[in-house]
Tab-separated table of N, CA and C in Angstrom:
chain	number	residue	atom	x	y	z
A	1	UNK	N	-163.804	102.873	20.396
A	1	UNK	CA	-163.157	103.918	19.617
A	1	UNK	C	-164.211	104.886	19.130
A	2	UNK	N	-164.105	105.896	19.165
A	2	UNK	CA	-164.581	107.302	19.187
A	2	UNK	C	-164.635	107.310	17.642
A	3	UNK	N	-165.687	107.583	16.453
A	3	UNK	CA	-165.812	107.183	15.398
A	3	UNK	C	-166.150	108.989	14.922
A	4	UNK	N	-166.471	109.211	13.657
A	4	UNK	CA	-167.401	110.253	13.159
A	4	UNK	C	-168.250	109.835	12.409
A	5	UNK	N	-168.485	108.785	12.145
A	5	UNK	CA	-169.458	107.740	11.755
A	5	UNK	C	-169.976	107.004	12.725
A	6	UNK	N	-171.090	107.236	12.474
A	6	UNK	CA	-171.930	106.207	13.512
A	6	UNK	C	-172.806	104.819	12.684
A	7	UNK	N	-172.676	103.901	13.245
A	7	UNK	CA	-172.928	102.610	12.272
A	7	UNK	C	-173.813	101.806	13.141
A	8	UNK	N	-175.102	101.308	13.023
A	8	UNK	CA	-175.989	100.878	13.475
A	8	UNK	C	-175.446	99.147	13.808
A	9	UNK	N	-174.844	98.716	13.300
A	9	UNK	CA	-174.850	97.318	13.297
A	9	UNK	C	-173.434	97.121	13.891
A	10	UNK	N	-172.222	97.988	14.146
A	10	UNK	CA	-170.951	97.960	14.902
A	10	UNK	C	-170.909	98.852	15.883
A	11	UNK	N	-170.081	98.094	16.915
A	11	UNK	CA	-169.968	98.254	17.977
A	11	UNK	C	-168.757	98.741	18.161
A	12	UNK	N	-168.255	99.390	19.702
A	12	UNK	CA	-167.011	99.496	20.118
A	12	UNK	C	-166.992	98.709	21.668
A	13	UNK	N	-166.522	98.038	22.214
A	13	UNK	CA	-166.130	97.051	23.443
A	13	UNK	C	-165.034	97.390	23.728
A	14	UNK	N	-164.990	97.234	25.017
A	14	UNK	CA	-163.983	97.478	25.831
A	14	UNK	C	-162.737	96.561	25.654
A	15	UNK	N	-161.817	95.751	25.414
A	15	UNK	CA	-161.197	95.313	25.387
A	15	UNK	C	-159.540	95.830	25.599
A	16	UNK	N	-158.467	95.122	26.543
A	16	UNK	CA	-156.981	95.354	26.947
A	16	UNK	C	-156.277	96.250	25.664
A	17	UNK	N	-156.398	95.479	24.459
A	17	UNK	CA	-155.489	96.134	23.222
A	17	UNK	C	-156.118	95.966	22.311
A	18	UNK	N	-157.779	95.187	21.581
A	18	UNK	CA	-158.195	95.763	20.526
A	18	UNK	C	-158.837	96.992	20.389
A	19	UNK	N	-158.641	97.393	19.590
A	19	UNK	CA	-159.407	99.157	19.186
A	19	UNK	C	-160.309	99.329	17.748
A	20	UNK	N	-160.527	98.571	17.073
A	20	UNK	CA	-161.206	98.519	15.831
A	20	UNK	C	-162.980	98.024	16.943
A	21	UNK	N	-163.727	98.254	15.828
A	21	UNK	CA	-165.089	97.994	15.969
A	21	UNK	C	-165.308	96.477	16.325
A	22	UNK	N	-166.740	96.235	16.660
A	22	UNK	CA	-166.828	94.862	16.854
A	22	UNK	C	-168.535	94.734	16.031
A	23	UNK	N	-168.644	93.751	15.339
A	23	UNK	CA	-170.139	93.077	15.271
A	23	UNK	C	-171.150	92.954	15.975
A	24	UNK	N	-172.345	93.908	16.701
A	24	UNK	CA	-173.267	94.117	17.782
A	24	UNK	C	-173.567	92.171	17.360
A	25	UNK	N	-173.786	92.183	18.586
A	25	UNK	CA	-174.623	90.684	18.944
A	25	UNK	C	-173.603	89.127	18.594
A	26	UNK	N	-172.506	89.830	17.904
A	26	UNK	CA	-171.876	88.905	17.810
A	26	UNK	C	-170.209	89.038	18.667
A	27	UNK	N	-169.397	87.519	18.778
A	27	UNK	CA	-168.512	88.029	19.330
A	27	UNK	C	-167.290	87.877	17.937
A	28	UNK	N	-167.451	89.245	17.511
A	28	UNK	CA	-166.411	88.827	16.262
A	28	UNK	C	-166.243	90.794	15.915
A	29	UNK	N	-164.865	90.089	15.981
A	29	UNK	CA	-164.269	91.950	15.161
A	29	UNK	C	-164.684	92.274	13.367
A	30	UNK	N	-164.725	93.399	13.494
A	30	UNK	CA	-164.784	93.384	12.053
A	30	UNK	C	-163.815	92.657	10.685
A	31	UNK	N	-162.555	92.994	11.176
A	31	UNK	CA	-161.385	91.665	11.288
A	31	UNK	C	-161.562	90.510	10.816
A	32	UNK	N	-162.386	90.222	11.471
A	32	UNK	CA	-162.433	88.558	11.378
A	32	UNK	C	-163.639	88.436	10.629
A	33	UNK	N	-164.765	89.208	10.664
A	33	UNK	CA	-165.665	89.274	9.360
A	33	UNK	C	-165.273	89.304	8.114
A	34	UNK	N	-164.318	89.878	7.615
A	34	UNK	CA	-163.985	90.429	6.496
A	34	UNK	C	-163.284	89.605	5.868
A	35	UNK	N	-161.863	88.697	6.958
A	35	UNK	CA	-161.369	87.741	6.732
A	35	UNK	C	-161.862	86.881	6.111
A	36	UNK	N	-162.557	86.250	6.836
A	36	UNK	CA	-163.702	84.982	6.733
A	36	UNK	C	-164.582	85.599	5.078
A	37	UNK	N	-165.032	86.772	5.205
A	37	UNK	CA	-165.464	86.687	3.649
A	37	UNK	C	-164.902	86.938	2.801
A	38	UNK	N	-163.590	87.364	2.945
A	38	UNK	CA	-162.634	87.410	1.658
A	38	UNK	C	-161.772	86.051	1.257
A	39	UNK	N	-161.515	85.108	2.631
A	39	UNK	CA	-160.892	83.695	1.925
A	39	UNK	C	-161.585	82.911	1.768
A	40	UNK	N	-162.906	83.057	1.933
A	40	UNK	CA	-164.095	81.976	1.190
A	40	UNK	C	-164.467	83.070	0.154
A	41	UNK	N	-164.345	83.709	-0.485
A	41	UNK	CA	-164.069	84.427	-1.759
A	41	UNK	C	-165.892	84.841	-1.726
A	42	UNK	N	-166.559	85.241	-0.914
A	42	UNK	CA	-168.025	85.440	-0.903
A	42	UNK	C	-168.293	86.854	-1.145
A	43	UNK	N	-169.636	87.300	-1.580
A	43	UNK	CA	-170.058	88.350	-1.437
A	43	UNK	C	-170.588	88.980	-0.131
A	44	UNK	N	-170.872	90.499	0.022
A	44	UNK	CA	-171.575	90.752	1.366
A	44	UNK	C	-173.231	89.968	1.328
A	45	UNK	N	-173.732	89.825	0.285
A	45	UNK	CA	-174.859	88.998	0.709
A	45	UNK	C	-174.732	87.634	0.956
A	46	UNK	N	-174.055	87.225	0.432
A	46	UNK	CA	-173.650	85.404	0.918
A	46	UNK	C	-172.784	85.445	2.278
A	47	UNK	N	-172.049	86.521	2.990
A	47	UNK	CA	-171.360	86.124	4.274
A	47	UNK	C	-173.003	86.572	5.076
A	48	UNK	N	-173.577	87.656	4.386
A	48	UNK	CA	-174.869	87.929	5.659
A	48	UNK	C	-175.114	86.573	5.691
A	49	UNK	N	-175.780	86.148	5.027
A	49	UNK	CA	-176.762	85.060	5.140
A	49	UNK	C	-175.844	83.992	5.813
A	50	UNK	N	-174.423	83.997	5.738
A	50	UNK	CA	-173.672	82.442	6.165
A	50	UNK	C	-173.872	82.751	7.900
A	51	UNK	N	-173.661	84.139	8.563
A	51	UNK	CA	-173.850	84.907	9.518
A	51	UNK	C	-175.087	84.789	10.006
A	52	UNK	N	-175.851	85.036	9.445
A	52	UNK	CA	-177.536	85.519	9.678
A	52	UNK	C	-177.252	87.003	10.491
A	53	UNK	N	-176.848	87.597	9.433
A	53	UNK	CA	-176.760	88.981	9.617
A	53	UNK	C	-177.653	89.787	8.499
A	54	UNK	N	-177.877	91.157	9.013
A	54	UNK	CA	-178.059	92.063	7.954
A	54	UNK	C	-177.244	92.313	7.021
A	55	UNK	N	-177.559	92.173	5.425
A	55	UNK	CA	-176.381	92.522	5.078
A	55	UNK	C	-175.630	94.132	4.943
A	56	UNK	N	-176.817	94.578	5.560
A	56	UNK	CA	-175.938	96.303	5.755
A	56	UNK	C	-175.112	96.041	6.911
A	57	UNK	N	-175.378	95.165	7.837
A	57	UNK	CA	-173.590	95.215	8.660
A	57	UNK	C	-172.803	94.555	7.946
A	58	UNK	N	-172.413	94.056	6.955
A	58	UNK	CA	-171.562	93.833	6.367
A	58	UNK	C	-170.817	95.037	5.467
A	59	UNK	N	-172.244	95.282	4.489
A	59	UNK	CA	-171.471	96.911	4.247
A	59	UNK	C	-170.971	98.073	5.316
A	60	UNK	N	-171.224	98.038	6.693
A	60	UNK	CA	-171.091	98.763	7.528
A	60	UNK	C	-169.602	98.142	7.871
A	61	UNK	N	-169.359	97.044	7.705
A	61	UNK	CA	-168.211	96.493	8.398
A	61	UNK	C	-167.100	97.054	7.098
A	62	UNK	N	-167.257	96.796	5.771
A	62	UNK	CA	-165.993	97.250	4.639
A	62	UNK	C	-166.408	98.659	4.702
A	63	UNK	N	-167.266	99.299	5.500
A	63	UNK	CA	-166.938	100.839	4.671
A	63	UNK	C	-165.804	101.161	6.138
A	64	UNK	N	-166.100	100.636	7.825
A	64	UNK	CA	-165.468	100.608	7.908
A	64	UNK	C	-163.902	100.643	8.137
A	65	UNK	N	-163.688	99.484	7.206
A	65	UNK	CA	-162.723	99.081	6.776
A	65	UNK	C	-161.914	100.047	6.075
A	66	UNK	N	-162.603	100.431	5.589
A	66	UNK	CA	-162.126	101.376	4.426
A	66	UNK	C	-161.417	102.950	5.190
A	67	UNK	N	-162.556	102.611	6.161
A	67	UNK	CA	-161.877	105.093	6.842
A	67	UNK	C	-161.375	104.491	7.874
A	68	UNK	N	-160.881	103.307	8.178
A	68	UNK	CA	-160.061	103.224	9.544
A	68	UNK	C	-159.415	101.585	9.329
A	69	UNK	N	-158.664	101.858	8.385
A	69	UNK	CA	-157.652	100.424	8.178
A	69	UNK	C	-156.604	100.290	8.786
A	70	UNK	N	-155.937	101.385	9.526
A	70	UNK	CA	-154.927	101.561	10.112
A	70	UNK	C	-155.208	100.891	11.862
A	71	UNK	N	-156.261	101.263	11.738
A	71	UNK	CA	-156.549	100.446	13.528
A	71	UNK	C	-156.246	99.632	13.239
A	72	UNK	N	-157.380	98.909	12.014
A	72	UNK	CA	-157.304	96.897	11.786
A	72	UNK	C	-155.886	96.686	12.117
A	73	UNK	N	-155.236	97.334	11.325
A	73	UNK	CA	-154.017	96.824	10.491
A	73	UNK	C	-153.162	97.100	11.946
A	74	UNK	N	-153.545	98.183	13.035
A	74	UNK	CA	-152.347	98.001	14.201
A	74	UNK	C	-153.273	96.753	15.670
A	75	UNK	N	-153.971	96.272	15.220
A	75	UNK	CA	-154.761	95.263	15.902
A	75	UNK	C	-154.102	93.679	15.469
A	76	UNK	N	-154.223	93.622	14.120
A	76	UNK	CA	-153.578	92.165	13.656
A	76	UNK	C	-152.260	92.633	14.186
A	77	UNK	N	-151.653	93.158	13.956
A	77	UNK	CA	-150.421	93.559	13.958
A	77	UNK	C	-150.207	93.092	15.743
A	78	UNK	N	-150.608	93.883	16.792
A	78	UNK	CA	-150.349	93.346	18.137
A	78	UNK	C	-151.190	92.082	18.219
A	79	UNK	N	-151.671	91.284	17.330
A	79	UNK	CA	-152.079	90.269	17.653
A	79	UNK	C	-151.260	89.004	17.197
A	80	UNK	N	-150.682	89.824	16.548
A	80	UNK	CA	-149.246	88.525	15.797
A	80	UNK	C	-148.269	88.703	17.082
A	81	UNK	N	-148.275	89.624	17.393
A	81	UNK	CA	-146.982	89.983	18.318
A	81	UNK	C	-147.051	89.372	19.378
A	82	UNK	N	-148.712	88.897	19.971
A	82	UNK	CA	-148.961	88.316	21.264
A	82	UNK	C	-148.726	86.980	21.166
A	83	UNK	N	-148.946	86.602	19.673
A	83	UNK	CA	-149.059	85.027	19.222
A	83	UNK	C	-147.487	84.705	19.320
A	84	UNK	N	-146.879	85.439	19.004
A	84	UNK	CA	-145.349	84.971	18.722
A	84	UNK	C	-144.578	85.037	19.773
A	85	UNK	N	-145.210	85.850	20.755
A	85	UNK	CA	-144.561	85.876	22.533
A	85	UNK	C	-145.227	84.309	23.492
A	86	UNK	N	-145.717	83.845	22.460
A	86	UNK	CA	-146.497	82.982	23.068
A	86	UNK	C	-145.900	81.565	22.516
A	87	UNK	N	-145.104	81.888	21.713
A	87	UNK	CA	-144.188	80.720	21.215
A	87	UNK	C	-145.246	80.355	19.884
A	88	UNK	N	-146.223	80.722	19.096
A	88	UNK	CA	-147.282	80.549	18.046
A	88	UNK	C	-146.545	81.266	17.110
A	89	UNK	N	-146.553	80.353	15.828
A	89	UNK	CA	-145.738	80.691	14.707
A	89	UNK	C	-147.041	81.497	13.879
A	90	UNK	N	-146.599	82.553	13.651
A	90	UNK	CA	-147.630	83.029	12.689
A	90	UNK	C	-147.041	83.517	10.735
């Protein structure tokens, strides 16, 4: 995805139907970063370190979050939809 921000530590990958950013070096959407540090209730310096990340990709990952929530949000969204065609209760 074509950004006006450019972010050193996120990526964009090719993928069928996700469109949000991805974590350089890792295989994880921003998505699932954010997840993971918001239901273990952590800060961006405690998910870097759980990661062994920088923690500016973490701030790179909620800012983000923040100017393009609507991708995330139409990404989970066809990702429930695939789960539930799949007979997966979500």
């Amino acid at each position: 995805m074509a950004t006006e921000t450019t972010y050193k530590h996120l990526e964009a990958r090719p993928h069928p139907w996700r469109k949000q950013l991805w974590i350089k070096g890792r295989n994880m959407t921003v998505w699932q970063l954010l997840c993971y540090m918001w239901a273990a209730r952590m800060t961006p310096e405690e998910v870097a370190k759980d990661f062994d990340l920088p923690v500016e990709a973490v701030y790179e990952a909620l800012d983000y979050y923040e100017r393009f929530r609507e991708v995330i949000e139409a990404d989970a969204e066809e990702e429930k939809r695939r789960l539930k065609e799949h007979g997966i209760k979500v």
